XYZ file of C-alpha atoms in Angstrom:
549
model
C 17.411 93.835 21.316
C 18.385 90.151 21.610
C 21.235 89.020 19.472
C 20.584 86.258 16.928
C 22.119 82.900 17.846
C 25.407 82.179 16.158
C 25.522 79.330 13.590
C 27.671 77.363 15.975
C 24.854 77.228 18.563
C 22.221 75.963 16.108
C 21.512 72.223 16.026
C 23.275 69.196 17.423
C 26.963 68.539 16.813
C 27.507 65.761 14.194
C 29.227 63.523 16.706
C 26.324 64.056 19.161
C 23.905 62.919 16.478
C 26.090 59.801 15.827
C 26.180 59.139 19.571
C 22.355 59.126 19.638
C 22.294 56.707 16.694
C 24.830 54.462 18.386
C 22.725 54.414 21.594
C 19.605 53.569 19.610
C 21.235 50.710 17.668
C 22.922 49.367 20.862
C 19.655 49.225 22.770
C 16.462 49.114 20.707
C 18.246 47.696 17.671
C 19.631 44.847 19.789
C 16.624 43.784 21.847
C 16.937 40.218 20.538
C 20.572 40.111 21.566
C 19.953 41.453 25.073
C 17.023 39.035 25.594
C 19.276 36.144 24.632
C 22.092 37.398 26.872
C 19.735 37.944 29.858
C 18.192 34.438 29.526
C 21.555 32.734 29.237
C 22.682 30.729 32.378
C 25.892 32.785 32.515
C 23.933 35.974 33.271
C 21.508 34.268 35.668
C 24.456 33.427 37.951
C 25.817 35.872 40.624
C 27.639 38.665 38.829
C 25.801 38.045 35.637
C 24.355 41.466 35.372
C 27.898 42.942 35.419
C 28.787 40.695 32.498
C 25.687 41.947 30.604
C 26.563 45.600 31.442
C 30.193 45.275 30.302
C 29.100 43.475 27.159
C 26.657 46.269 26.387
C 29.420 48.837 26.914
C 31.542 46.958 24.396
C 28.783 46.895 21.813
C 27.865 50.586 22.300
C 31.531 51.748 22.237
C 32.231 49.722 19.099
C 29.229 51.227 17.382
C 30.191 54.777 18.336
C 33.747 54.268 17.117
C 32.666 52.879 13.705
C 29.892 55.505 13.204
C 32.139 58.359 14.089
C 34.893 57.123 11.789
C 32.557 56.551 8.788
C 29.707 59.006 8.910
C 31.349 61.968 7.147
C 29.816 64.334 4.678
C 26.460 64.257 2.899
C 25.956 60.501 3.058
C 25.510 60.665 6.823
C 21.714 60.985 6.591
C 21.230 58.109 4.044
C 23.654 55.812 5.814
C 21.878 56.332 9.109
C 18.478 55.437 7.556
C 19.973 52.308 5.948
C 21.430 51.182 9.291
C 18.126 51.843 11.046
C 16.206 49.834 8.468
C 18.685 46.919 8.470
C 18.840 46.712 12.267
C 15.025 46.908 12.478
C 14.356 44.100 9.984
C 17.130 41.891 11.376
C 16.097 42.546 14.938
C 12.475 41.631 14.261
C 13.348 38.279 12.674
C 15.901 37.437 15.353
C 13.448 38.342 18.129
C 10.420 36.678 16.523
C 11.959 33.429 15.305
C 15.038 33.034 17.434
C 17.307 32.982 14.358
C 20.716 34.560 13.857
C 22.143 36.480 10.942
C 25.225 35.023 9.349
C 26.453 34.878 5.695
C 24.304 31.771 5.114
C 21.182 33.555 6.267
C 22.020 36.549 4.071
C 22.352 34.109 1.179
C 18.829 32.938 1.848
C 17.640 36.523 1.594
C 19.631 37.089 -1.609
C 17.945 34.121 -3.243
C 14.436 34.300 -1.933
C 11.390 34.834 -4.195
C 8.120 36.757 -3.975
C 6.118 33.874 -2.467
C 8.694 33.288 0.238
C 8.823 36.993 1.025
C 4.998 37.235 1.185
C 4.989 34.306 3.599
C 7.008 36.391 6.112
C 5.140 39.664 5.813
C 2.778 40.394 8.666
C 1.221 43.268 10.719
C 3.787 42.451 13.447
C 6.617 43.174 10.975
C 4.957 46.367 9.834
C 4.650 47.652 13.362
C 8.275 46.691 14.119
C 9.487 48.630 11.027
C 7.327 51.612 11.911
C 8.663 51.846 15.476
C 12.197 50.662 14.833
C 12.938 52.285 11.435
C 10.376 54.760 10.194
C 9.999 56.952 13.308
C 13.667 57.138 14.203
C 14.556 57.772 10.569
C 12.243 60.781 10.472
C 13.879 62.118 13.598
C 17.333 61.339 12.253
C 16.687 63.061 8.952
C 14.965 66.162 10.300
C 17.211 66.892 13.273
C 19.253 70.051 12.586
C 22.993 69.496 12.660
C 25.481 72.211 13.602
C 27.986 72.970 10.804
C 31.465 72.168 11.871
C 34.608 72.924 9.818
C 36.358 69.885 8.389
C 39.655 70.779 10.192
C 37.877 70.701 13.516
C 36.022 67.536 12.674
C 39.267 65.667 12.078
C 40.576 66.068 15.557
C 37.138 65.860 17.240
C 36.320 62.602 15.463
C 39.785 61.196 16.067
C 39.428 62.000 19.801
C 35.959 60.503 19.960
C 37.098 57.250 18.244
C 40.045 57.007 20.713
C 37.766 57.601 23.700
C 35.239 54.986 22.387
C 38.046 52.477 21.832
C 39.346 53.148 25.342
C 35.930 52.552 26.831
C 35.660 49.367 24.795
C 39.033 48.071 26.070
C 38.285 49.007 29.679
C 34.845 47.323 29.516
C 36.272 44.315 27.805
C 39.074 43.904 30.388
C 36.833 44.442 33.398
C 34.367 41.841 32.207
C 36.694 39.642 30.119
C 36.220 36.389 32.000
C 32.429 36.679 31.956
C 32.211 37.916 28.356
C 34.565 35.218 27.044
C 32.655 32.543 28.868
C 29.394 33.892 27.561
C 30.619 33.913 23.926
C 32.237 30.565 24.281
C 29.147 28.863 25.729
C 26.652 30.611 23.446
C 28.285 30.930 20.024
C 25.013 32.106 18.463
C 25.512 35.502 20.210
C 28.326 36.409 17.811
C 25.767 36.387 14.987
C 23.284 38.561 16.872
C 25.222 41.824 17.389
C 23.158 44.177 15.198
C 23.976 45.650 12.660
C 27.494 44.292 12.599
C 26.149 40.814 11.843
C 24.128 42.081 8.822
C 26.981 44.078 7.343
C 29.411 41.220 7.887
C 27.031 38.744 6.287
C 26.389 40.891 3.282
C 30.044 41.536 2.629
C 31.153 37.922 3.084
C 28.283 36.503 1.045
C 28.690 39.110 -1.684
C 32.439 38.533 -2.011
C 31.915 34.748 -1.919
C 29.281 34.799 -4.697
C 31.398 37.145 -6.781
C 34.434 34.820 -6.430
C 32.344 31.771 -7.212
C 30.766 33.326 -10.321
C 34.260 34.331 -11.582
C 35.298 30.638 -11.534
C 34.798 28.621 -14.744
C 32.128 25.929 -14.379
C 33.824 22.645 -14.003
C 32.212 19.844 -16.027
C 31.196 16.610 -14.260
C 30.846 13.163 -15.841
C 32.951 13.636 -18.968
C 33.436 9.829 -19.089
C 30.058 8.843 -17.684
C 28.337 6.012 -19.493
C 25.515 3.464 -19.036
C 26.632 0.241 -17.502
C 24.696 -2.469 -19.319
C 23.985 -5.501 -17.188
C 23.581 -9.063 -18.376
C 19.922 -9.375 -17.308
C 17.619 -10.260 -20.143
C 14.944 -7.912 -18.755
C 17.329 -5.000 -18.769
C 15.022 -2.098 -19.754
C 15.652 1.619 -19.348
C 15.069 2.605 -15.713
C 13.128 5.558 -14.454
C 14.184 7.196 -11.186
C 12.054 9.886 -9.498
C 13.888 11.938 -6.895
C 11.563 13.930 -4.599
C 13.359 16.737 -2.790
C 11.373 17.521 0.280
C 11.290 20.957 1.955
C 11.873 21.602 5.606
C 10.854 18.131 6.881
C 12.734 17.060 9.961
C 13.255 13.445 10.859
C 11.985 13.909 14.412
C 8.348 14.216 13.148
C 8.510 11.586 10.419
C 6.278 8.610 11.294
C 8.524 6.049 9.710
C 11.296 7.032 12.136
C 9.279 6.129 15.204
C 7.428 9.430 15.829
C 4.469 8.889 18.120
C 2.031 10.420 15.637
C 0.840 8.764 12.434
C 2.307 11.356 10.056
C 3.239 8.784 7.377
C 0.500 6.093 7.474
C 0.556 5.286 3.749
C 4.307 5.072 3.577
C 4.171 2.745 6.605
C 1.888 0.417 4.600
C 4.417 0.402 1.736
C 7.180 -0.389 4.195
C 5.150 -3.351 5.475
C 4.904 -4.697 1.953
C 8.716 -4.889 1.979
C 9.587 -2.638 -1.009
C 10.325 0.548 0.924
C 13.457 1.212 2.968
C 13.642 4.111 5.414
C 16.994 5.479 6.444
C 16.568 6.685 9.986
C 19.856 8.519 10.603
C 20.515 10.930 7.747
C 22.299 14.220 8.024
C 21.658 17.146 5.675
C 24.392 19.129 3.945
C 23.170 22.405 5.389
C 20.348 24.033 7.220
C 18.899 25.961 4.304
C 17.666 25.205 0.786
C 20.331 27.457 -0.660
C 23.040 25.181 0.728
C 21.414 21.754 0.811
C 19.909 21.453 -2.633
C 23.169 22.160 -4.548
C 25.028 20.041 -2.039
C 22.925 16.914 -2.242
C 23.259 16.893 -6.051
C 27.043 17.439 -5.859
C 29.591 14.709 -6.146
C 31.698 16.372 -3.480
C 29.030 16.529 -0.770
C 29.384 18.603 2.293
C 33.166 18.359 2.354
C 33.251 20.139 -0.964
C 31.114 23.194 0.004
C 32.473 26.403 -1.516
C 35.487 24.586 -2.954
C 34.623 24.595 -6.619
C 32.063 25.880 -9.088
C 31.056 22.712 -10.910
C 28.186 20.821 -12.468
C 25.932 18.401 -10.552
C 24.279 14.998 -10.855
C 21.648 16.185 -13.295
C 24.389 17.459 -15.652
C 26.179 14.135 -15.447
C 22.944 12.238 -16.245
C 22.325 14.485 -19.250
C 25.924 14.149 -20.465
C 25.651 10.364 -20.274
C 22.788 10.457 -22.741
C 19.865 9.821 -20.398
C 16.655 11.899 -20.054
C 16.447 14.325 -17.215
C 13.876 16.890 -16.139
C 13.397 19.148 -13.090
C 9.890 20.200 -11.985
C 9.971 22.855 -9.253
C 7.277 23.894 -6.760
C 9.698 25.897 -4.672
C 11.795 29.054 -5.015
C 13.942 27.519 -7.681
C 16.649 24.913 -7.955
C 19.467 27.206 -6.647
C 21.371 26.786 -9.939
C 21.300 22.988 -10.082
C 18.813 22.732 -13.003
C 20.030 25.689 -15.015
C 21.513 23.560 -17.798
C 18.759 20.883 -18.077
C 15.111 20.991 -19.063
C 13.138 22.432 -16.142
C 9.885 24.222 -15.348
C 8.081 25.739 -12.445
C 4.886 23.994 -11.518
C 2.994 27.273 -11.382
C 3.711 27.882 -15.105
C 2.083 24.549 -16.012
C -0.983 24.570 -13.755
C -4.196 26.591 -14.175
C -4.526 29.642 -11.990
C -7.441 28.183 -10.040
C -5.184 25.350 -8.863
C -2.455 27.752 -7.762
C -3.958 30.738 -5.936
C -1.470 33.584 -5.574
C 1.018 31.578 -7.578
C 1.412 28.830 -4.970
C 0.574 25.321 -6.033
C -0.197 22.264 -3.879
C 2.408 19.503 -4.118
C -0.205 17.064 -5.366
C 0.082 18.771 -8.793
C 3.634 17.545 -9.045
C 2.366 13.999 -9.594
C -0.396 15.126 -11.913
C 2.230 16.869 -14.089
C 4.612 13.879 -14.071
C 3.179 12.066 -17.194
C 3.494 15.307 -19.175
C 7.040 15.744 -17.932
C 8.007 12.259 -19.106
C 6.401 12.913 -22.487
C 8.576 15.951 -22.870
C 11.767 13.945 -22.452
C 13.541 13.071 -25.658
C 12.583 9.544 -26.726
C 16.199 8.562 -27.615
C 17.402 9.605 -24.179
C 14.502 7.982 -22.386
C 15.465 4.609 -23.958
C 18.699 4.857 -21.996
C 16.898 5.801 -18.782
C 15.475 8.907 -17.167
C 15.785 10.969 -14.021
C 12.939 13.284 -12.901
C 13.376 15.561 -9.908
C 10.281 16.884 -8.147
C 11.114 19.804 -5.817
C 8.396 20.155 -3.209
C 6.881 23.135 -1.393
C 6.718 20.586 1.529
C 6.666 22.049 4.997
C 7.916 25.501 4.096
C 7.288 27.834 6.999
C 6.137 29.779 8.790
C 2.667 29.184 7.298
C 2.599 25.370 7.765
C -1.196 25.359 7.740
C -1.129 26.301 4.077
C 0.948 23.259 3.145
C -1.756 20.668 3.570
C -5.129 20.095 1.983
C -8.265 19.750 4.108
C -8.355 15.929 3.748
C -4.931 15.646 5.452
C -5.640 17.902 8.405
C -5.847 15.283 11.120
C -4.286 17.213 13.931
C -6.175 20.314 15.072
C -6.165 23.171 15.917
C -3.462 24.606 13.659
C -1.373 27.716 14.199
C -2.404 30.141 11.444
C -0.118 33.044 12.363
C 3.187 33.995 10.761
C 4.421 35.010 14.191
C 4.842 31.472 15.448
C 5.763 32.481 18.983
C 2.224 33.886 19.413
C 0.735 30.441 18.845
C 0.324 27.581 21.263
C 3.301 25.235 20.727
C 0.962 22.269 20.110
C -0.896 24.134 17.328
C 2.443 24.751 15.545
C 3.270 21.047 15.715
C -0.250 20.226 14.512
C 0.070 22.359 11.354
C 3.590 21.002 10.734
C 2.551 17.351 11.114
C -0.441 17.845 8.823
C 1.971 19.097 6.143
C 3.976 15.883 6.550
C 0.805 13.904 5.954
C 0.500 15.847 2.704
C 3.951 14.646 1.734
C 3.032 11.054 2.790
C 0.049 11.175 0.316
C 2.188 12.602 -2.478
C 4.896 9.914 -2.116
C 2.445 7.035 -1.755
C 0.411 8.204 -4.802
C 3.663 8.566 -6.778
C 4.649 5.004 -5.885
C 1.179 3.788 -6.981
C 1.724 5.544 -10.371
C 5.225 4.139 -10.701
C 3.885 0.627 -10.111
C 1.949 0.961 -13.371
C 4.986 1.665 -15.451
C 6.408 -1.183 -17.574
C 10.022 -0.601 -16.688
C 12.369 -0.739 -13.651
C 11.381 2.218 -11.454
C 12.520 3.701 -8.191
C 11.606 6.630 -5.969
C 14.128 8.343 -3.659
C 12.844 10.915 -1.223
C 15.028 13.171 0.919
C 14.318 16.415 2.676
C 16.682 19.297 2.047
C 16.968 20.292 5.743
C 14.989 20.167 8.986
C 13.151 22.778 11.048
C 13.010 24.173 14.531
C 9.472 24.441 15.952
C 10.231 26.571 19.049
C 12.696 24.385 20.925
C 14.870 26.688 22.990
C 13.052 29.624 21.435
C 14.229 28.860 17.919
C 11.886 28.684 14.903
C 12.374 27.969 11.207
C 15.865 27.028 9.960
C 19.098 28.421 8.566
C 21.196 28.488 11.748
C 24.984 28.281 11.174
C 25.955 24.597 10.866
C 28.302 24.671 13.870
C 25.552 25.733 16.275
C 22.420 24.459 14.518
C 20.233 22.070 16.599
C 19.715 18.528 15.470
C 16.139 19.358 14.430
C 17.587 21.395 11.523
C 20.131 18.804 10.442
C 18.465 15.378 10.814
C 16.273 14.659 7.789
C 14.105 11.748 6.510
C 15.243 9.727 3.523
C 13.560 6.675 1.933
C 13.958 4.478 -1.124
C 11.300 2.514 -2.879
C 12.169 0.156 -5.731
C 9.896 -1.951 -7.975
C 10.530 -5.706 -8.208
C 12.034 -5.094 -11.640
C 14.386 -2.458 -10.298
C 15.478 -4.781 -7.533
C 16.243 -7.464 -10.052
C 18.170 -5.071 -12.348
C 20.167 -3.810 -9.358
C 20.522 -7.369 -7.976
C 19.887 -5.971 -4.489
C 18.854 -7.867 -1.397
C 16.150 -5.876 0.396
C 16.889 -7.538 3.715
C 20.402 -6.306 3.438
C 19.244 -2.752 2.822
C 16.943 -2.879 5.821
C 19.872 -3.912 7.917
C 21.922 -0.968 6.687
C 19.103 1.553 7.005
C 19.789 2.402 10.651
C 23.404 3.297 10.017
C 24.472 6.952 9.811
C 24.146 8.290 6.202
C 24.002 11.792 4.694
C 22.983 13.677 1.601
C 26.463 12.970 0.344
C 25.193 9.542 -0.688
C 22.522 10.870 -3.044
C 24.760 11.696 -6.084
C 26.272 8.213 -6.141
C 23.146 6.240 -5.260
C 21.067 7.825 -8.058
C 23.971 7.183 -10.488
C 23.903 3.521 -9.461
C 20.200 3.253 -9.862
C 20.569 4.585 -13.398
C 23.406 2.153 -14.105
C 25.931 4.850 -14.646
C 29.678 4.547 -14.214
C 32.585 7.016 -14.538
C 35.495 8.562 -12.624
C 33.246 11.048 -10.807
C 31.036 8.328 -9.401
C 32.160 6.760 -6.172
C 30.578 3.323 -5.857
C 31.577 3.136 -2.180
C 29.071 5.977 -1.461
C 26.213 4.215 -3.254
C 23.678 3.130 -0.583
C 23.004 -0.021 -2.577
C 26.577 -1.042 -3.136
C 26.973 -3.199 0.019
C 23.818 -5.129 -0.852
C 24.467 -5.982 -4.445
C 25.141 -9.671 -5.100
C 27.735 -8.878 -7.736
């Protein structure tokens, strides 16, 4: 009669199971990383495969050391499933869109909404999750594990961690010159090591947001007041700020782009009332960073330095009317203390299928927004912010109406890499034509107002359309391509506004080609509204050099 197997022979050793997980994460979970490494010029040179091999050994050994040290007790199963899910999701988006995962990208995930999430869901993602997370999670959960006494696990795990660290050191030393050159020349790789990048991003972003929330909100504009000019026609101004979404300067017709993406704005420019600023840098490469930054008095230099109010708070505190109308995933905290509404809550359902509204409804809602502003405040002046859906990707084809679809065919897939590059650009450029129509129609409406009026348009950040295998936006600032940081900005003023501001248009046109940034928005809008105060820096007002007084 055959003896029953002892409990010690049943199942896989816990460390063996963790070794399998480490191998899976280091290989399948890092396909995007290894593709980027293999395609890098460093690896294409003689000896490059050795660099790739030693780098892979470093990643695998680091994963084994961490998993062996942490995966104790009953949470081993759940932690493994979480890591598989995180690595699968992050790996899919890195591979599909050429992005990286850093704390800024994690912040975008934290603050996304249902519509943005739906725009990224696809059959490709479902398949990637099934293969990369569901199937291995089932195997991971169901695989029998041999019981090992805690006193034995202590020394076995300690020995495994030491061996893994030794392998890491040997691999690092043997390929140090190649690995250091690789990481130095391709800084994006440090944000692609999965799932270390995700865990790091979540921890850093979580701690950062917790620390920021703990800070008291610093008021802005305590001494702000309206600067009354001597002009007899001095009536309360109205300034409309249109915050564009994901429009890059490279495809904006006013900036010299070969295609006619802004024909109506070009006509306004010819009339002489519109000034286009051709060299403008954004605060960040994502809405989460750029929108709060462009309304901040501190600008990019003050990112993460203080938790304080913004331009719209200053305008409200000075006694003027202010309103924020949003057709995006929110104002990222900027409009929390002023009157604001989402466009989808004001429009009828037939105009906003699935809760997404065309930007044209922003202008249709503008008269109602002005009517909602307190009359007493409006007599001092008013600021209205229109936050566009703009060119939000990856579904660029949904961002333009049929009458603005000049460039065909359009990419209609969420997996942009599966489309012809020209069809991606077609859909993107058609969405810019939609913005061109919105801005021109808004100017036409403003011309009918019996008061000094101005429109300032600036996109929050740019976009990558497949250059060097990168799509969308949100790359870390230090390594982000120019396409994600160079944005269009324009200013239109009525004749009354130019008289009130006492500005020479020819002077503005001469300054328009100089380097500017979103740092100028806070102070320029304050100047247009005739505001003064210690938080307003006149030197950063775009109009300041061109005022006669």
